[in-house]
Amino acid sequence: MSLVRHTADLRGRQRERQALDALLADVRADEGRVLVVRGEAGVGKSALLDYLAERAAGCQLLRATGVESEMELPYAGLHQFCAPILPHLDALPQPQRVALGTAFGLNAGAAANPFLVGLAVLSLMAQAAGERPLVCLLDDAQWLDRPSALLLAFVARRLLAEPIAMVFAVREPSEVRELAGLPELTLDGLAAADARALLDSVMIGRVDDRIRDRIVAETRGNPLALLELPHGLSVGELAGGFALPDARPLARRIEQSYLQRVRRLPDATQDLLLVAAAEPMGDAELLRRATERLGMGAGAAAPAESAGLIEVDLNVRFCHPLARSAVYRAATARARSEVHRALAESTDPEADPDRRAWHLGRATLAPDEAVAASLERSADRARSRGGSAAEAAFLKRAADLTPEPGPRAARALAAARATFEAGAPEAAHELLIAAEVGPLDDLQRARLGRLHAQIEFARRRGSEAPPMLLEAALRLEPLNAELARETFLEAFAAALFTGRFDASGSLVAIAEAARAAPAGPRPPRPIDLLLDGLATRFTAGHAAGVPLLRAALAAFEAAAAPEGDASTPWLWLAWFVAGDLWDSDRWYGLAERATALAREAGALNILPVCLESAAAARVYAGEFTAAAALVQESDSISEATGNAPLRYSSLVLAAWRGDEARTAGLVEARLRDAVASGEGRVVGLAEYASGVLYNGLSRYDAALAAARRACEHDDLELSGFALLEVIEAGAHSDAHDASVALERLEERTLTSGSDWALGVLARSRALLSAGSTAEALFQEAIDYLERSHVVVHLARAHLVYGEWLRRENRRAQARGHLRTAHEMLSDFGAEAFAERARRELLATGETVRRRTLDSRDLLTPQELQIARLAAMRHTNPEIGSQLYISPRTVEYHLHKVFAKLSISSRKELEAALGSVEQPARAARRPGPRG
């Protein structure tokens, strides 16, 4: 029997119906679409999904519903969603097939790469959509388990050239951050006239006008409330009684209306509805086995079907999610326990041991070590399937059911650690409180302190975290030396982010404690060398730390970095050190390697940081378009995971491009965020970027003021970069400031001795010199910088040398360097510096041609990224795997690339596009000599 739907549910929804019709039309035209329908309970979200399902003739339909009781079961929603299209699994590439199979428990293996699982779901949907357009409806998305919500949002953001529609219905108010930024349709209550008409359509007999108006007013035009609430009013009340307004929240009032309908049914049918509500996968066979175990007759479901509350065929579906929640909420704890136990006992322990353990956990009301141990074992398997979030869900329930205080505290601590790793620091903090009250041994207590500090840093990134991490490291020293050293390094990282906001001087305290700590293992790990080098740098000075930090970088570079290598998560910090040592080869190489490893591991929290590092390295290599593509990828991943976008490299990129309005806006936003979060390093970054911008715009007083502020704190890497801006700005406005900055730069660069270091030092000295000394230094700078990756500084060396030659009235020689600078800077997209070069060329009497639009400028960052990979002979599936998009979307972008470049095949790509590194390679060619 089909569920009875009110045909009037969509009264007054013309605008919404038109939006859904347009969505379907686009999907039938092979365009992917996504929509998030938001509104309060009962406002008509489910009815709109039903409307879309009815209109989707000729399309395949996928439906799934988030269920509150399943929110902690990893991939429960995703499995429900994908189950109908799993027959297409064999068509997926083997790595995707294995990842998705592992996530769903179809095969054993290590924890699935979340991004690979997401790509597998996208590929699975694309395979299904190859037969007919695919329409996916996800109701009550606010109750999806977080891994499912994360991956479904990930897929939704990558629908472009696939004939797939994804429509999420979210009950407001909601904290589902995963769907933020997707196209939205917000539902409000019906207009008064439509609300009265809808109410009249379900009223029987005469209704007092005042009662009608009160119901319309109290429901605020909510359609489901208008349809359901009258069932709870007596004839007398409808005819003119004076019932008091109901102050309960609307969702609970609607649930109560459903509950009144349920209570009119036979007891056995009510019991069956509770079983169905507790088993949200809608497995009709499991429902049958569980109800038989509970002694319910075969006909118990019929009255509920006749009442339009459920529909039973191969699956079990409630008429509305609120009906399900009403049944489950209204049951007593003992009744829910009995139902979950029957479901556990009816679940095959071999085929689905984790769901069986979960139901047993819900069935158990008193502490039970056997059930807790079963949940703990499931946690290990769950981590391999769904990662930390899955592990945390089982460990939390295991801790709740553990009878002895010691094991209970240990499990709560393990649950807190897994919860924190899953990106939920607030929930992890609550579990830590539970662990703190229990008896823990010294090592557990030290681990608790470390986790407490990690959570504090994740929540606020303020000055509180570094001393807390330092204290945790000191407590760990006599208990676990290796873990203590890792904690010292975490304290360093926290202090580096806190930067100038650290009023207590914890960075020096951490450095001193780390130097005094017991030696690390032999041979030392890369992170041990990094810790020793940083400790020396911040206690004995920059020069003293150089040898140790060089050794650390060499170790990071040489490490094979197998899965689980503790050094891998610290590549980003090693990258900062490479910049501090002016080592351009490792600065560039470590960023690329960190990004590749994070991408391969699916490290959701660290990949955006690595992409930002790679983007910054590309900026200094003159590859602005490639940098923009990496920034875009970083932002999209942050958005997909619900983390705040970093936008650090976008600030540096905007400054080097000379985009004053964008840079100013980003600086303002970044400084505001820095004060709120306690990230003092961001202040240095914003001031450095302003220094670059204003030097490019020839506004030297402003450049000097900003760059000088950037140098006020010894930010790793950044303060050294800012010294260059102080010297160039000071050479035009304040020679004293420039001279002081030069002394500091000499200390940093001479100990490094790299081409990058010696090149920028020679250029800086030349700016403060005269005559033949200046000329020799300019030429020396160009020689050194031609051998480095930092070609933006090579271009600036040509620029300042040309400016100096022009002032010396050596116009012919000046033109050569200024022309080189103008071409390089224009190729990069450094418009402000390029304009400086153009003005100087005009002053020499040279006519400067307008720069024609390069083929790279025609392409968006993503198109360029795809074109580059295609030019390197990667197939569409390979490109899709790297960029987490479907092969069809790759093909869609390539068609646009071909049209923009006026080519017709992949064979022509390399010639038409060239490599994005071409400007950088061309920049390393020897320029004109003085």
CSV table of N, CA, C and O in Angstrom, one decimal, residues 163 177 336 354 431 502 807 834 856 883 899:
chain,number,residue,atom,x,y,z
A,163,PRO,N,24.7,14.2,-15.0
A,163,PRO,CA,23.2,14.4,-14.9
A,163,PRO,C,22.7,13.9,-13.6
A,163,PRO,O,22.0,12.9,-13.5
A,177,ARG,N,27.2,22.1,9.4
A,177,ARG,CA,28.1,23.0,8.7
A,177,ARG,C,28.7,22.5,7.4
A,177,ARG,O,29.1,23.2,6.6
A,336,ARG,N,12.6,0.8,24.8
A,336,ARG,CA,13.7,0.9,23.7
A,336,ARG,C,14.8,-0.1,23.9
A,336,ARG,O,15.3,-0.6,22.9
A,354,ASP,N,29.4,-5.1,14.0
A,354,ASP,CA,29.4,-3.7,14.6
A,354,ASP,C,28.0,-3.2,14.8
A,354,ASP,O,27.7,-2.6,15.9
A,431,LEU,N,34.4,14.6,27.2
A,431,LEU,CA,34.8,13.2,27.5
A,431,LEU,C,36.1,13.3,28.4
A,431,LEU,O,36.3,12.4,29.3
A,502,ASP,N,52.0,36.1,22.5
A,502,ASP,CA,52.4,35.3,23.6
A,502,ASP,C,53.2,36.2,24.6
A,502,ASP,O,54.4,36.5,24.5
A,807,ARG,N,68.6,56.0,-13.2
A,807,ARG,CA,69.0,57.2,-12.4
A,807,ARG,C,70.4,57.6,-12.6
A,807,ARG,O,70.8,58.7,-12.5
A,834,ALA,N,55.0,45.2,-12.3
A,834,ALA,CA,55.2,45.3,-13.8
A,834,ALA,C,54.9,46.8,-14.2
A,834,ALA,O,55.6,47.3,-15.1
A,856,ARG,N,47.2,31.4,-20.8
A,856,ARG,CA,47.0,31.0,-19.4
A,856,ARG,C,45.9,31.9,-18.8
A,856,ARG,O,45.2,31.5,-17.9
A,883,LEU,N,42.3,15.3,-8.5
A,883,LEU,CA,41.6,16.5,-8.2
A,883,LEU,C,40.2,16.3,-7.5
A,883,LEU,O,39.5,17.2,-7.2
A,899,ALA,N,38.1,24.9,-26.5
A,899,ALA,CA,37.4,26.0,-27.1
A,899,ALA,C,38.2,27.3,-26.9
A,899,ALA,O,38.4,28.1,-27.8
